[in-house]
Short mmCIF file of C-alpha atoms and ligand atoms in Angstrom, two decimals:
data_model
loop_
_atom_site.label_atom_id
_atom_site.label_comp_id
_atom_site.label_asym_id
_atom_site.label_seq_id
_atom_site.Cartn_x
_atom_site.Cartn_y
_atom_site.Cartn_z
CA MET A 1 -11.80 -3.25 21.74
CA GLN A 2 -10.91 -7.19 21.86
CA CYS A 3 -7.45 -7.36 22.55
CA GLY A 4 -6.56 -10.67 22.37
CA LEU A 5 -5.54 -12.04 19.29
CA SER A 6 -7.56 -11.69 17.17
CA PRO A 7 -9.42 -13.81 14.78
CA ILE A 8 -10.39 -11.37 12.76
CA VAL A 9 -8.07 -10.98 9.39
CA GLY A 10 -8.39 -7.81 7.44
CA PHE A 11 -6.98 -6.36 3.79
CA ARG A 12 -8.02 -3.10 2.38
CA PHE A 13 -6.98 -3.63 -1.42
CA SER A 14 -7.79 -1.89 -4.89
CA LEU A 15 -7.33 -3.89 -8.41
CA HIS A 16 -6.42 -1.96 -11.55
CA PRO A 17 -7.36 -3.27 -14.65
CA MET A 18 -5.28 -1.03 -16.83
CA THR A 19 -7.63 -0.96 -19.63
CA ASN A 20 -10.79 1.57 -21.10
CA ASP A 21 -12.65 -1.50 -19.76
CA PHE A 22 -11.62 -1.62 -16.26
CA ILE A 23 -15.14 -1.77 -15.38
CA SER A 24 -16.37 -4.93 -16.71
CA VAL A 25 -12.81 -6.14 -15.50
CA ILE A 26 -13.32 -6.05 -11.93
CA LYS A 27 -17.13 -6.55 -11.92
CA GLY A 28 -16.32 -9.85 -13.87
CA ALA A 29 -13.46 -10.83 -11.03
CA LEU A 30 -16.10 -9.73 -8.73
CA GLN A 31 -18.80 -12.20 -10.58
CA GLU A 32 -16.44 -15.55 -10.69
CA THR A 33 -15.80 -14.67 -7.29
CA ASP A 34 -17.55 -16.36 -4.39
CA THR A 35 -17.58 -13.86 -1.65
CA SER A 36 -19.78 -15.09 0.93
CA ASN A 37 -17.21 -15.76 3.78
CA VAL A 38 -16.21 -12.37 3.61
CA TRP A 39 -17.54 -9.06 5.01
CA MET A 40 -16.74 -6.75 1.58
CA HIS A 41 -17.51 -2.87 1.39
CA THR A 42 -16.47 -0.46 -1.16
CA ASP A 43 -16.12 2.60 -1.32
CA ASP A 44 -14.38 5.09 -4.15
CA VAL A 45 -11.05 4.44 -3.72
CA SER A 46 -11.11 0.59 -2.49
CA THR A 47 -12.33 -2.13 -0.89
CA VAL A 48 -12.25 -3.80 2.33
CA ILE A 49 -12.89 -7.67 2.86
CA ARG A 50 -12.79 -8.92 6.51
CA GLY A 51 -12.90 -12.75 7.97
CA LYS A 52 -11.39 -15.86 9.25
CA GLN A 53 -7.65 -14.70 7.63
CA VAL A 54 -8.24 -18.21 5.54
CA HIS A 55 -11.10 -16.67 3.64
CA VAL A 56 -10.03 -13.09 3.61
CA PHE A 57 -6.91 -14.74 1.69
CA ASN A 58 -9.07 -17.48 -0.63
CA VAL A 59 -11.29 -14.73 -1.89
CA ALA A 60 -8.09 -11.88 -2.81
CA LYS A 61 -6.28 -14.53 -4.54
CA ALA A 62 -9.66 -15.55 -6.40
CA LEU A 63 -10.14 -11.75 -7.65
CA THR A 64 -6.84 -11.50 -8.15
CA LEU A 65 -6.52 -14.57 -10.69
CA HIS A 66 -10.06 -13.96 -12.41
CA ALA A 67 -9.38 -10.39 -13.35
CA ALA A 68 -5.68 -11.80 -14.44
CA LYS A 69 -7.36 -13.94 -16.81
CA THR A 70 -9.02 -11.39 -19.06
CA GLY A 71 -5.29 -11.60 -19.68
CA GLU A 72 -5.30 -7.74 -19.27
CA HIS A 73 -2.62 -6.09 -17.36
CA VAL A 74 -3.88 -6.21 -13.72
CA ALA A 75 -2.23 -5.00 -10.58
CA LEU A 76 -3.56 -5.22 -6.46
CA SER A 77 -2.35 -3.04 -3.71
CA GLY A 78 -3.45 -3.69 -0.38
CA THR A 79 -2.77 -3.92 3.12
CA PHE A 80 -3.56 -6.38 4.82
CA SER A 81 -4.58 -6.09 8.91
CA ALA A 82 -4.64 -7.72 11.73
CA GLY A 83 -4.67 -7.51 15.75
CA CYS A 84 -4.96 -3.35 15.65
CA PRO A 85 -6.63 -2.51 19.13
CA GLY A 86 -8.83 0.92 17.91
CA ASP A 87 -10.66 -2.77 15.55
CA THR A 88 -13.98 -3.10 16.22
CA SER A 89 -14.77 -6.81 16.67
CA GLY A 90 -18.17 -6.09 14.02
CA ASP A 91 -17.99 -6.57 10.22
CA ALA A 92 -16.34 -10.29 10.67
CA TYR A 93 -18.04 -13.57 9.35
CA LEU A 94 -16.44 -15.25 11.74
CA ASP A 95 -19.50 -17.98 12.47
CA LYS A 96 -18.24 -18.72 9.05
CA GLY A 97 -16.64 -22.76 8.67
CA ASP A 98 -12.34 -23.52 7.08
CA ASN A 99 -13.72 -24.44 3.69
CA VAL A 100 -12.89 -22.01 1.25
CA ALA A 101 -15.06 -21.39 -1.45
CA ASN A 102 -12.47 -20.55 -4.12
CA THR A 103 -10.53 -23.09 -5.79
CA ASP A 104 -9.72 -22.67 -8.60
CA THR A 105 -6.09 -23.93 -10.09
CA THR A 106 -5.41 -22.11 -12.77
CA LYS A 107 -1.84 -20.50 -13.01
CA GLN A 108 -0.53 -17.36 -13.26
CA TYR A 109 3.26 -15.82 -12.73
CA VAL A 110 2.78 -13.30 -10.59
CA SER A 111 5.51 -10.60 -9.92
CA SER A 112 5.25 -9.03 -5.70
CA GLN A 113 6.48 -7.13 -3.66
CA PHE A 114 5.85 -6.70 0.24
CA ALA A 115 6.56 -5.51 3.10
CA LEU A 116 5.36 -6.65 6.83
CA TYR A 117 5.03 -3.81 10.07
CA PRO A 118 5.31 -6.10 13.37
CA MET A 119 3.60 -3.39 15.35
CA ASN A 120 4.76 -2.26 18.46
CA ASN A 121 7.68 -4.75 18.62
CA PRO A 122 11.02 -3.73 19.64
CA ASN A 123 12.01 -7.56 17.57
CA TYR A 124 10.38 -6.52 14.65
CA MET A 125 13.11 -5.92 12.00
CA ASP A 126 14.03 -9.89 13.27
CA VAL A 127 11.01 -11.15 11.97
CA ILE A 128 11.02 -9.74 8.83
CA TYR A 129 14.66 -10.87 7.95
CA ARG A 130 13.33 -14.22 8.94
CA GLU A 131 9.90 -14.03 6.83
CA VAL A 132 11.99 -12.94 3.89
CA GLU A 133 14.26 -16.11 4.80
CA ARG A 134 11.30 -17.76 4.16
CA ALA A 135 10.13 -16.61 0.90
CA LYS A 136 13.50 -17.86 -0.03
CA GLU A 137 13.16 -21.22 1.29
CA LEU A 138 9.79 -21.30 -0.64
CA GLY A 139 11.34 -20.90 -3.88
CA VAL A 140 9.18 -17.57 -4.19
CA PHE A 141 12.19 -14.77 -3.37
CA ASN A 142 12.84 -12.67 -5.96
CA GLU A 143 14.70 -9.75 -5.18
CA SER A 144 16.03 -7.09 -2.39
CA MET A 145 14.90 -3.59 -2.31
CA HIS A 146 14.44 -0.32 -0.62
CA TYR A 147 11.42 -0.39 1.14
CA ALA A 148 10.31 -4.00 0.21
CA SER A 149 11.13 -7.70 -0.79
CA GLY A 150 9.89 -8.83 -4.25
CA ILE A 151 8.03 -11.88 -4.40
CA HIS A 152 6.85 -13.83 -7.27
CA GLY A 153 6.17 -16.70 -8.91
CA ASP A 154 2.53 -18.88 -9.76
CA ILE A 155 -0.08 -16.71 -8.25
CA HIS A 156 -0.76 -19.97 -5.90
CA ASP A 157 2.96 -20.23 -4.26
CA VAL A 158 2.68 -16.67 -3.73
CA PHE A 159 -0.24 -16.19 -2.27
CA ALA A 160 0.43 -19.26 -0.30
CA PHE A 161 3.47 -17.59 0.93
CA TYR A 162 2.33 -14.54 1.97
CA GLU A 163 -0.48 -16.49 4.20
CA GLU A 164 2.35 -18.57 6.02
CA THR A 165 3.93 -15.42 6.91
CA PHE A 166 1.11 -13.48 8.51
CA THR A 167 1.41 -16.09 10.44
CA HIS A 168 3.92 -16.03 11.79
CA ALA A 169 4.85 -12.12 12.50
CA ARG A 170 2.01 -12.46 14.45
CA SER A 171 2.10 -13.92 17.68
CA GLU A 172 -0.02 -13.07 21.24
CA GLU A 173 2.20 -11.30 22.19
CA HIS A 174 2.67 -8.62 19.70
CA LYS A 175 -0.68 -9.05 17.96
CA HIS A 176 -0.92 -6.16 15.71
CA LEU A 177 0.41 -7.12 12.37
CA VAL A 178 0.18 -5.28 9.09
CA MET A 179 2.03 -6.42 5.75
CA THR A 180 1.50 -4.68 2.16
CA VAL A 181 0.81 -6.60 -0.75
CA SER A 182 1.55 -4.83 -4.58
CA MET A 183 1.29 -6.99 -7.48
CA SER A 184 1.94 -6.83 -11.51
CA ILE A 185 0.10 -9.61 -13.83
CA ASN A 186 0.19 -9.60 -17.48
CA SER A 187 2.74 -6.58 -17.97
CA PRO A 188 3.04 -5.90 -21.41
CA SER A 189 7.06 -4.36 -20.28
CA HIS A 190 9.06 -6.04 -17.34
CA GLY A 191 10.31 -2.48 -16.77
CA GLY A 192 7.20 -0.41 -16.98
CA LEU A 193 6.54 2.09 -14.13
CA MET B 1 23.24 1.31 9.54
CA GLN B 2 22.40 4.65 10.22
CA CYS B 3 20.17 4.95 13.17
CA GLY B 4 19.62 9.17 13.40
CA LEU B 5 16.70 10.72 12.54
CA SER B 6 17.35 10.01 9.15
CA PRO B 7 16.90 12.91 6.34
CA ILE B 8 16.16 10.18 3.76
CA VAL B 9 12.33 9.71 2.82
CA GLY B 10 11.65 7.07 0.09
CA PHE B 11 8.11 6.61 -1.05
CA ARG B 12 7.75 3.39 -3.22
CA PHE B 13 4.59 3.43 -4.91
CA SER B 14 2.51 2.52 -8.05
CA LEU B 15 0.91 4.73 -10.49
CA HIS B 16 -1.86 3.27 -12.77
CA PRO B 17 -3.92 4.87 -15.14
CA MET B 18 -6.92 3.04 -16.19
CA THR B 19 -6.76 3.07 -19.96
CA ASN B 20 -5.35 1.18 -23.60
CA ASP B 21 -2.92 4.57 -22.74
CA PHE B 22 -1.60 3.71 -19.79
CA ILE B 23 2.27 3.66 -20.65
CA SER B 24 1.27 6.79 -22.85
CA VAL B 25 -0.13 8.48 -18.99
CA ILE B 26 2.53 7.27 -17.57
CA LYS B 27 6.02 8.42 -20.16
CA GLY B 28 3.74 11.73 -19.64
CA ALA B 29 3.85 12.42 -16.40
CA LEU B 30 7.88 11.35 -15.77
CA GLN B 31 8.71 13.71 -18.59
CA GLU B 32 6.50 16.52 -17.68
CA THR B 33 7.61 15.95 -13.70
CA ASP B 34 11.40 17.23 -12.36
CA THR B 35 12.60 14.39 -11.00
CA SER B 36 16.43 15.52 -10.59
CA ASN B 37 15.87 16.29 -6.76
CA VAL B 38 15.28 12.43 -5.77
CA TRP B 39 17.55 9.48 -6.30
CA MET B 40 14.74 7.08 -8.40
CA HIS B 41 14.67 3.32 -9.54
CA THR B 42 11.71 1.55 -11.56
CA ASP B 43 11.16 -1.78 -11.62
CA ASP B 44 8.50 -4.35 -12.95
CA VAL B 45 6.01 -3.36 -10.19
CA SER B 46 6.98 0.37 -8.80
CA THR B 47 8.84 2.71 -9.10
CA VAL B 48 10.82 4.09 -5.77
CA ILE B 49 12.07 8.13 -4.87
CA ARG B 50 14.62 8.82 -2.66
CA GLY B 51 15.91 11.87 -1.36
CA LYS B 52 15.00 15.07 1.38
CA GLN B 53 11.10 15.04 2.23
CA VAL B 54 10.55 17.75 0.49
CA HIS B 55 11.41 16.98 -2.64
CA VAL B 56 9.99 13.36 -2.44
CA PHE B 57 6.64 15.00 -2.08
CA ASN B 58 6.97 17.01 -4.26
CA VAL B 59 7.99 14.73 -7.08
CA ALA B 60 5.16 12.40 -6.07
CA LYS B 61 2.74 15.28 -6.22
CA ALA B 62 3.79 16.27 -9.40
CA LEU B 63 3.98 12.83 -11.24
CA THR B 64 0.24 12.74 -9.44
CA LEU B 65 -0.61 15.96 -10.64
CA HIS B 66 0.34 15.58 -14.32
CA ALA B 67 -0.82 11.98 -14.80
CA ALA B 68 -4.47 13.15 -13.78
CA LYS B 69 -4.43 16.05 -16.07
CA THR B 70 -4.91 13.43 -19.40
CA GLY B 71 -8.41 13.44 -17.21
CA GLU B 72 -8.42 9.72 -16.80
CA HIS B 73 -9.22 7.99 -14.37
CA VAL B 74 -5.64 7.53 -12.54
CA ALA B 75 -4.77 5.61 -8.96
CA LEU B 76 -1.98 6.33 -7.12
CA SER B 77 -0.54 2.97 -4.18
CA GLY B 78 2.35 3.40 -2.15
CA THR B 79 4.40 3.68 1.07
CA PHE B 80 6.50 6.57 2.26
CA SER B 81 9.10 5.17 5.00
CA ALA B 82 11.87 7.12 7.08
CA GLY B 83 14.25 5.81 9.57
CA CYS B 84 14.36 2.32 9.18
CA PRO B 85 16.84 0.90 11.08
CA GLY B 86 17.83 -1.49 8.19
CA ASP B 87 17.93 1.27 5.63
CA THR B 88 21.13 2.67 4.23
CA SER B 89 22.56 6.06 3.35
CA GLY B 90 22.90 5.18 -0.70
CA ASP B 91 20.31 6.78 -3.04
CA ALA B 92 19.11 9.75 -0.73
CA TYR B 93 20.73 12.81 -2.95
CA LEU B 94 20.60 14.75 0.49
CA ASP B 95 23.18 17.65 -1.06
CA LYS B 96 19.60 19.20 -2.73
CA GLY B 97 19.07 22.62 -1.75
CA ASP B 98 15.46 22.58 -0.68
CA ASN B 99 13.76 24.60 -3.62
CA VAL B 100 10.89 22.38 -4.95
CA ALA B 101 12.00 21.61 -8.82
CA ASN B 102 7.67 21.62 -9.57
CA THR B 103 5.55 24.35 -9.24
CA ASP B 104 2.10 23.47 -11.11
CA THR B 105 -0.69 24.73 -8.74
CA THR B 106 -3.52 23.40 -10.97
CA LYS B 107 -6.65 22.49 -8.82
CA GLN B 108 -7.60 18.59 -9.37
CA TYR B 109 -10.15 16.83 -6.57
CA VAL B 110 -8.18 14.27 -5.44
CA SER B 111 -10.08 11.00 -3.01
CA SER B 112 -7.61 9.49 -0.49
CA GLN B 113 -6.95 6.87 1.68
CA PHE B 114 -3.70 6.59 4.72
CA ALA B 115 -2.39 4.59 7.55
CA LEU B 116 0.28 5.61 9.74
CA TYR B 117 2.66 2.91 10.78
CA PRO B 118 5.10 4.34 13.68
CA MET B 119 7.07 1.96 14.25
CA ASN B 120 8.15 0.43 17.71
CA ASN B 121 6.18 2.87 19.12
CA PRO B 122 4.34 1.89 22.40
CA ASN B 123 1.94 4.84 22.10
CA TYR B 124 1.79 4.82 18.40
CA MET B 125 -2.53 4.52 18.33
CA ASP B 126 -1.95 7.41 20.64
CA VAL B 127 0.10 9.19 17.14
CA ILE B 128 -2.98 8.20 14.32
CA TYR B 129 -5.81 9.55 16.70
CA ARG B 130 -3.89 12.51 16.86
CA GLU B 131 -3.47 12.75 13.32
CA VAL B 132 -6.10 11.89 12.26
CA GLU B 133 -7.90 15.19 13.89
CA ARG B 134 -4.98 17.26 12.45
CA ALA B 135 -6.47 16.36 9.22
CA LYS B 136 -9.92 17.17 10.73
CA GLU B 137 -8.42 20.62 11.35
CA LEU B 138 -7.45 21.15 7.96
CA GLY B 139 -10.60 20.07 6.51
CA VAL B 140 -9.22 17.31 3.87
CA PHE B 141 -10.81 14.48 6.52
CA ASN B 142 -13.18 12.38 4.72
CA GLU B 143 -13.97 9.15 6.62
CA SER B 144 -13.15 6.91 8.98
CA MET B 145 -13.01 3.31 8.07
CA HIS B 146 -11.48 -0.27 8.53
CA TYR B 147 -7.54 -0.34 8.62
CA ALA B 148 -7.73 3.72 7.12
CA SER B 149 -8.82 7.09 7.16
CA GLY B 150 -9.94 9.05 4.17
CA ILE B 151 -8.60 12.17 3.24
CA HIS B 152 -9.70 14.23 0.17
CA GLY B 153 -10.08 18.13 -1.33
CA ASP B 154 -7.24 19.93 -3.62
CA ILE B 155 -4.52 17.84 -4.56
CA HIS B 156 -2.01 20.52 -3.01
CA ASP B 157 -3.93 20.31 0.53
CA VAL B 158 -3.89 17.03 0.70
CA PHE B 159 -0.16 16.11 -0.41
CA ALA B 160 0.56 19.37 2.19
CA PHE B 161 -1.78 17.42 4.90
CA TYR B 162 0.28 14.06 3.90
CA GLU B 163 4.07 15.90 4.38
CA GLU B 164 2.85 17.74 7.75
CA THR B 165 1.41 14.61 9.43
CA PHE B 166 4.81 12.47 8.67
CA THR B 167 6.75 14.62 9.76
CA HIS B 168 4.78 15.32 12.68
CA ALA B 169 4.30 11.29 13.43
CA ARG B 170 8.17 10.46 14.02
CA SER B 171 10.42 11.59 16.66
CA GLU B 172 14.46 11.22 17.73
CA GLU B 173 13.07 8.92 19.98
CA HIS B 174 10.70 6.83 17.78
CA LYS B 175 12.37 7.11 14.22
CA HIS B 176 10.89 4.65 11.75
CA LEU B 177 7.78 5.53 10.47
CA VAL B 178 5.56 4.02 7.54
CA MET B 179 2.78 6.11 5.96
CA THR B 180 0.58 3.69 3.26
CA VAL B 181 -1.32 6.22 0.25
CA SER B 182 -4.01 5.05 -1.33
CA MET B 183 -5.44 8.09 -4.04
CA SER B 184 -7.94 7.96 -6.58
CA ILE B 185 -8.41 10.93 -9.24
CA ASN B 186 -10.74 11.69 -12.21
CA SER B 187 -12.94 8.31 -10.90
CA PRO B 188 -15.86 7.85 -12.91
CA SER B 189 -17.96 5.83 -10.14
CA HIS B 190 -17.77 7.12 -6.95
CA GLY B 191 -19.02 3.57 -6.13
CA GLY B 192 -16.59 1.70 -8.01
CA LEU B 193 -13.86 -1.22 -6.52
CA1 CA C 201 7.26 -0.95 21.41
#
């Protein structure tokens, strides 16, 4: 059990293409994405990637962008985690450098929602309010809602916000941070379930 | 701001049918489910239901079961929440009785994963370990994994576990509880992303 401000970040997620061809959309996204900087494991419900924060966010964005470029309606749901006292130091790929492997800058509108859960932190509501302010300052805030905040814009701006927020919402004193993200792309109806 | 052990439970979720007919699967599930005991709002990314715990879990299960009965591969991702200090008492439907509106007992295998986030609780890891033990005792535990625990079985047993865990993982002292759930149904490949 490693209890410092662990450099290991994880993202457990599912990518859901709403099409009969969902398998080929997912396989295509995996083929187009360089995942060599993260440890990755897939089971029957979700996929987890682990490694340095910079690579976890880079791979998450690249997989999502490649799936989006098919033009199909795709949804991403997942949880970023760091600093869990029960976490292990294995499966971490911490020997990787800091240069990101995926650099596709294609623009893509995404609508998303996130929630921050700073664990065992009496001031966690302050952290949440501060990070929502950050979204407003960065121009990616969409709307307030029960249990989450709406974040939207170009996929690169949205993921940049999420990575920045994930950095700022944890500290050496409060290491364990969880952030849920749901994202909808190419939605045919902005009133769909 | 209401800081007692609030009876208001919320579930923000997305239901993702992996088919070209995703809209009709979702609309059909909504038509087949009696949602009159919960407040419900849908936006372009997710749907939120709020009300008494018993009704929130009943409606969540019924929507999922009806979508599953189409035979399509469907996924559910969502977050149950209670006791957030920033929550409001509106949109709560707390005047409803306790009789559930949806009683379809059709069996349906589901594979799922969950994570518990008891907020502002120094002993939160103990709560998590205890609830994983509960899953083992109830026979719905599947496997351990990074950042989550695998839960599977018949949809009625799985939702009964989730509701029981959601009750036991919060207390008057530690009111604010979050539980994420991801569920995969009718998956054509148990090795899919
Ligand atoms: Ca605390």
